[in-house]
Amino acid sequence: MAKFQGVDYYGVEGHYTDEERMIRDVAREFVEHEFLPVVRQHHRDGTFPVELAPRMGKLGFFGANLHGYGLPGVTNVAYGLIMQELERGDSGLRSFASVQGGLSMYAIYAYGSDEQKAAWLPAMGAGERLGCFGLTEPDFGSDPGRMATRAVRTQDGYLLNGTKLWITNGTIADVAVVWAKLDGVIRGFLVERGTPGFAAQDIHGKWSMRASITSELSLQDCRIPAENLLPVAEGLRAPLGCLTQARYGIAWGAVGAAMACYDAALRYARERVQYGKPIASFQLVQRKLVRMLNEITKAQLLCLHLGRLKDRGTMKHTQVSLAKMNNVDVALEIARMARDIFGAAGIVDEHPVIRHLLNLETVYTYEGTHDIHTLIIGRDITGISALE
Ligand SMILES: Cc1cc2nc3c(=O)[nH]c(=O)nc-3n(C[C@H](O)[C@H](O)[C@H](O)COP(=O)(O)OP(=O)(O)OC[C@H]3O[C@@H](n4cnc5c(N)ncnc54)[C@H](O)[C@@H]3O)c2cc1C
């Protein structure tokens, strides 16, 4: 198959700096040569190529927009471009990097003590140690503020009890950032692998995000030392601050998945002959391809501007909601249209389309469902909350 050339109808690339383009190209090459050759088998087997973690760390993919601790400190646009390229590979690959950098590392970076930052951030940035982020529970998904997981003080630390569900990287993580209520207030705790009372097990039977590890975390009288409390995190706004980081990356990542589907569908439509002509010559097929390109172009512009706002420090979390909501929605629509253009061939994993389509069903739901983001923006513009 010919090399991926990118999708850039509006010359958006011209607005990236040389360094941003170079970082994008490094991620694109990695995906092309080191990830795409193995993803199909991992998708079939329901496994993730965790051995790529140190390589991804070396290339600066984890916490790329964070500063200090040996982390790359690149612009938010460059960070977004990394997420875009990773998700062109697979949403599971981007999720792996998002959970490591945007959620787990960011929680320690933003809310940790100096000792916690020094102990975890360099090793996590290098991909030598992995993190997961435990917010969702069996009974509290969209509404994590009512979480049931509890922490109580002990003589020398805390005792945690509760269950976290749908946790990406749960069984491979060296440290779980666990959110629990202490005296009625949500706090963040670092629970290290092997801590007595802490167990993780994988969720099987997934038909979405198959090339990603999703787990259940169980905390039963799990004792952790006092120094494992994230001192600065207090209240729901702490985990939501991490989610803003990760959702920002998802907005970019969705563009990558959409680009992969559009690129595959365009190539196929030019080659596939029906009624004696390439199907690309039929008006209805062209309409679908144009709709795909149209939405990719708008999503790219949304991301670029959002990234520049974030670099200036003026980005609002509701603007991230809008980009996540829009870009995942259109990526899912694009994946469905691409699947349609492939006809029957669209349902087999010889082509990337069905894999992206299935993955995007998760992306539509996690990190705030499409509808929850709609209501977050609705609350922002009307001043009235329809959430509860
Ligand atoms: C593969 C995968 C990986 C994940 N990784 C992580 C992770 O690493 N860490 C983590 O903490 N979580 C993770 N999640 C969990 C994810 O964030 C939740 O699934 C998500 O927040 C939605 O929660 P829920 O599934 O319980 O759905 P629910 O909250 O039960 O929602 C079900 C439906 O009801 C709708 N709904 C709910 N409330 C309202 C309302 N007020 N108004 C209108 N509609 C409403 C929703 O939009 C949705 O359509 C992951 C999920 C998946 C599938």
mmCIF file of N, CA and C in Angstrom, residues 50-112:
data_model
loop_
_atom_site.group_PDB
_atom_site.id
_atom_site.type_symbol
_atom_site.label_atom_id
_atom_site.label_comp_id
_atom_site.label_asym_id
_atom_site.label_seq_id
_atom_site.Cartn_x
_atom_site.Cartn_y
_atom_site.Cartn_z
ATOM 1 N N VAL A 50 2.514 -3.834 24.634
ATOM 2 C CA VAL A 50 3.064 -3.026 25.728
ATOM 3 C C VAL A 50 4.578 -2.866 25.613
ATOM 4 N N GLU A 51 5.204 -3.780 24.862
ATOM 5 C CA GLU A 51 6.662 -3.688 24.689
ATOM 6 C C GLU A 51 7.077 -2.425 23.941
ATOM 7 N N LEU A 52 6.107 -1.739 23.307
ATOM 8 C CA LEU A 52 6.429 -0.489 22.602
ATOM 9 C C LEU A 52 6.579 0.697 23.559
ATOM 10 N N ALA A 53 6.208 0.504 24.827
ATOM 11 C CA ALA A 53 6.197 1.635 25.767
ATOM 12 C C ALA A 53 7.548 2.359 25.879
ATOM 13 N N PRO A 54 8.668 1.643 26.097
ATOM 14 C CA PRO A 54 9.944 2.373 26.203
ATOM 15 C C PRO A 54 10.301 3.117 24.921
ATOM 16 N N ARG A 55 9.972 2.528 23.785
ATOM 17 C CA ARG A 55 10.240 3.175 22.497
ATOM 18 C C ARG A 55 9.407 4.461 22.381
ATOM 19 N N MET A 56 8.151 4.376 22.776
ATOM 20 C CA MET A 56 7.281 5.554 22.728
ATOM 21 C C MET A 56 7.795 6.620 23.695
ATOM 22 N N GLY A 57 8.309 6.154 24.837
ATOM 23 C CA GLY A 57 8.882 7.097 25.799
ATOM 24 C C GLY A 57 10.094 7.792 25.219
ATOM 25 N N LYS A 58 10.934 7.014 24.564
ATOM 26 C CA LYS A 58 12.152 7.576 23.966
ATOM 27 C C LYS A 58 11.811 8.613 22.905
ATOM 28 N N LEU A 59 10.735 8.376 22.185
ATOM 29 C CA LEU A 59 10.324 9.314 21.133
ATOM 30 C C LEU A 59 9.584 10.525 21.711
ATOM 31 N N GLY A 60 9.346 10.519 23.026
ATOM 32 C CA GLY A 60 8.749 11.691 23.683
ATOM 33 C C GLY A 60 7.243 11.769 23.569
ATOM 34 N N PHE A 61 6.566 10.619 23.492
ATOM 35 C CA PHE A 61 5.116 10.622 23.303
ATOM 36 C C PHE A 61 4.330 10.727 24.618
ATOM 37 N N PHE A 62 4.991 10.530 25.756
ATOM 38 C CA PHE A 62 4.256 10.542 27.032
ATOM 39 C C PHE A 62 4.445 11.880 27.753
ATOM 40 N N GLY A 63 3.336 12.542 28.021
ATOM 41 C CA GLY A 63 3.410 13.835 28.706
ATOM 42 C C GLY A 63 4.237 14.831 27.924
ATOM 43 N N ALA A 64 4.104 14.797 26.595
ATOM 44 C CA ALA A 64 4.981 15.601 25.729
ATOM 45 C C ALA A 64 4.848 17.100 25.980
ATOM 46 N N ASN A 65 3.670 17.544 26.416
ATOM 47 C CA ASN A 65 3.462 18.994 26.614
ATOM 48 C C ASN A 65 3.751 19.429 28.060
ATOM 49 N N LEU A 66 4.275 18.512 28.869
ATOM 50 C CA LEU A 66 4.617 18.881 30.255
ATOM 51 C C LEU A 66 6.084 19.309 30.309
ATOM 52 N N HIS A 67 6.379 20.194 31.261
ATOM 53 C CA HIS A 67 7.729 20.780 31.350
ATOM 54 C C HIS A 67 8.478 20.244 32.577
ATOM 55 N N GLY A 68 9.807 20.181 32.459
ATOM 56 C CA GLY A 68 10.636 19.719 33.573
ATOM 57 C C GLY A 68 10.639 18.200 33.665
ATOM 58 N N TYR A 69 11.358 17.665 34.617
ATOM 59 C CA TYR A 69 11.430 16.218 34.887
ATOM 60 C C TYR A 69 11.868 15.424 33.651
ATOM 61 N N GLY A 70 12.634 16.064 32.779
ATOM 62 C CA GLY A 70 13.116 15.388 31.567
ATOM 63 C C GLY A 70 12.042 15.222 30.504
ATOM 64 N N LEU A 71 10.900 15.898 30.682
ATOM 65 C CA LEU A 71 9.797 15.751 29.720
ATOM 66 C C LEU A 71 9.979 16.751 28.579
ATOM 67 N N PRO A 72 9.415 16.438 27.401
ATOM 68 C CA PRO A 72 9.732 17.244 26.201
ATOM 69 C C PRO A 72 9.299 18.711 26.272
ATOM 70 N N GLY A 73 8.182 19.032 26.909
ATOM 71 C CA GLY A 73 7.745 20.431 26.989
ATOM 72 C C GLY A 73 7.462 21.043 25.628
ATOM 73 N N VAL A 74 6.879 20.263 24.720
ATOM 74 C CA VAL A 74 6.582 20.787 23.379
ATOM 75 C C VAL A 74 5.276 21.586 23.428
ATOM 76 N N THR A 75 4.949 22.271 22.326
ATOM 77 C CA THR A 75 3.699 23.052 22.310
ATOM 78 C C THR A 75 2.505 22.092 22.373
ATOM 79 N N ASN A 76 1.360 22.664 22.723
ATOM 80 C CA ASN A 76 0.155 21.841 22.773
ATOM 81 C C ASN A 76 -0.292 21.408 21.385
ATOM 82 N N VAL A 77 0.074 22.182 20.373
ATOM 83 C CA VAL A 77 -0.236 21.761 19.003
ATOM 84 C C VAL A 77 0.614 20.528 18.647
ATOM 85 N N ALA A 78 1.884 20.560 19.016
ATOM 86 C CA ALA A 78 2.743 19.395 18.746
ATOM 87 C C ALA A 78 2.232 18.165 19.493
ATOM 88 N N TYR A 79 1.842 18.378 20.738
ATOM 89 C CA TYR A 79 1.272 17.275 21.529
ATOM 90 C C TYR A 79 0.021 16.727 20.840
ATOM 91 N N GLY A 80 -0.832 17.635 20.377
ATOM 92 C CA GLY A 80 -2.052 17.214 19.680
ATOM 93 C C GLY A 80 -1.732 16.426 18.419
ATOM 94 N N LEU A 81 -0.712 16.870 17.705
ATOM 95 C CA LEU A 81 -0.333 16.161 16.473
ATOM 96 C C LEU A 81 0.165 14.745 16.780
ATOM 97 N N ILE A 82 0.852 14.592 17.912
ATOM 98 C CA ILE A 82 1.267 13.235 18.315
ATOM 99 C C ILE A 82 0.025 12.371 18.525
ATOM 100 N N MET A 83 -0.966 12.922 19.230
ATOM 101 C CA MET A 83 -2.200 12.157 19.496
ATOM 102 C C MET A 83 -2.915 11.819 18.190
ATOM 103 N N GLN A 84 -2.926 12.778 17.270
ATOM 104 C CA GLN A 84 -3.559 12.551 15.961
ATOM 105 C C GLN A 84 -2.902 11.361 15.245
ATOM 106 N N GLU A 85 -1.580 11.374 15.238
ATOM 107 C CA GLU A 85 -0.871 10.315 14.507
ATOM 108 C C GLU A 85 -1.041 8.962 15.194
ATOM 109 N N LEU A 86 -1.004 8.963 16.537
ATOM 110 C CA LEU A 86 -1.166 7.688 17.252
ATOM 111 C C LEU A 86 -2.542 7.104 16.970
ATOM 112 N N GLU A 87 -3.548 7.969 16.923
ATOM 113 C CA GLU A 87 -4.902 7.432 16.714
ATOM 114 C C GLU A 87 -5.142 7.091 15.242
ATOM 115 N N ARG A 88 -4.339 7.640 14.339
ATOM 116 C CA ARG A 88 -4.422 7.148 12.963
ATOM 117 C C ARG A 88 -4.025 5.665 12.955
ATOM 118 N N GLY A 89 -3.155 5.308 13.903
ATOM 119 C CA GLY A 89 -2.808 3.892 14.063
ATOM 120 C C GLY A 89 -3.971 3.128 14.672
ATOM 121 N N ASP A 90 -4.391 3.552 15.853
ATOM 122 C CA ASP A 90 -5.502 2.874 16.534
ATOM 123 C C ASP A 90 -5.883 3.722 17.747
ATOM 124 N N SER A 91 -7.176 3.773 18.050
ATOM 125 C CA SER A 91 -7.611 4.532 19.230
ATOM 126 C C SER A 91 -7.003 3.935 20.501
ATOM 127 N N GLY A 92 -6.706 2.631 20.468
ATOM 128 C CA GLY A 92 -6.096 1.996 21.632
ATOM 129 C C GLY A 92 -4.684 2.509 21.886
ATOM 130 N N LEU A 93 -3.962 2.784 20.815
ATOM 131 C CA LEU A 93 -2.600 3.311 20.961
ATOM 132 C C LEU A 93 -2.647 4.725 21.536
ATOM 133 N N ARG A 94 -3.553 5.530 21.008
ATOM 134 C CA ARG A 94 -3.688 6.895 21.544
ATOM 135 C C ARG A 94 -4.197 6.854 22.987
ATOM 136 N N SER A 95 -5.105 5.939 23.288
ATOM 137 C CA SER A 95 -5.600 5.821 24.671
ATOM 138 C C SER A 95 -4.458 5.484 25.621
ATOM 139 N N PHE A 96 -3.593 4.588 25.171
ATOM 140 C CA PHE A 96 -2.441 4.197 25.989
ATOM 141 C C PHE A 96 -1.615 5.437 26.351
ATOM 142 N N ALA A 97 -1.351 6.269 25.335
ATOM 143 C CA ALA A 97 -0.544 7.479 25.569
ATOM 144 C C ALA A 97 -1.325 8.526 26.354
ATOM 145 N N SER A 98 -2.628 8.633 26.098
ATOM 146 C CA SER A 98 -3.455 9.616 26.825
ATOM 147 C C SER A 98 -3.523 9.288 28.310
ATOM 148 N N VAL A 99 -3.716 8.004 28.595
ATOM 149 C CA VAL A 99 -3.852 7.598 30.001
ATOM 150 C C VAL A 99 -2.517 7.765 30.724
ATOM 151 N N GLN A 100 -1.443 7.430 30.015
ATOM 152 C CA GLN A 100 -0.127 7.583 30.622
ATOM 153 C C GLN A 100 0.198 9.063 30.866
ATOM 154 N N GLY A 101 0.059 9.882 29.803
ATOM 155 C CA GLY A 101 0.488 11.277 29.896
ATOM 156 C C GLY A 101 -0.600 12.210 30.395
ATOM 157 N N GLY A 102 -1.732 12.232 29.669
ATOM 158 C CA GLY A 102 -2.782 13.210 29.952
ATOM 159 C C GLY A 102 -3.497 12.981 31.269
ATOM 160 N N LEU A 103 -3.601 11.704 31.684
ATOM 161 C CA LEU A 103 -4.321 11.426 32.937
ATOM 162 C C LEU A 103 -3.369 11.135 34.099
ATOM 163 N N SER A 104 -2.585 10.058 33.999
ATOM 164 C CA SER A 104 -1.796 9.640 35.174
ATOM 165 C C SER A 104 -0.642 10.605 35.460
ATOM 166 N N MET A 105 0.176 10.873 34.440
ATOM 167 C CA MET A 105 1.301 11.790 34.674
ATOM 168 C C MET A 105 0.791 13.178 35.016
ATOM 169 N N TYR A 106 -0.234 13.622 34.306
ATOM 170 C CA TYR A 106 -0.735 14.974 34.573
ATOM 171 C C TYR A 106 -1.254 15.093 36.009
ATOM 172 N N ALA A 107 -1.905 14.044 36.526
ATOM 173 C CA ALA A 107 -2.416 14.083 37.903
ATOM 174 C C ALA A 107 -1.258 14.311 38.877
ATOM 175 N N ILE A 108 -0.152 13.612 38.642
ATOM 176 C CA ILE A 108 1.010 13.749 39.526
ATOM 177 C C ILE A 108 1.664 15.121 39.309
ATOM 178 N N TYR A 109 1.749 15.528 38.066
ATOM 179 C CA TYR A 109 2.365 16.809 37.678
ATOM 180 C C TYR A 109 1.612 17.994 38.297
ATOM 181 N N ALA A 110 0.280 17.937 38.204
ATOM 182 C CA ALA A 110 -0.530 19.081 38.649
ATOM 183 C C ALA A 110 -0.811 19.054 40.149
ATOM 184 N N TYR A 111 -0.931 17.866 40.728
ATOM 185 C CA TYR A 111 -1.421 17.765 42.107
ATOM 186 C C TYR A 111 -0.462 17.046 43.053
ATOM 187 N N GLY A 112 0.688 16.573 42.528
ATOM 188 C CA GLY A 112 1.591 15.776 43.354
ATOM 189 C C GLY A 112 2.563 16.613 44.172
#
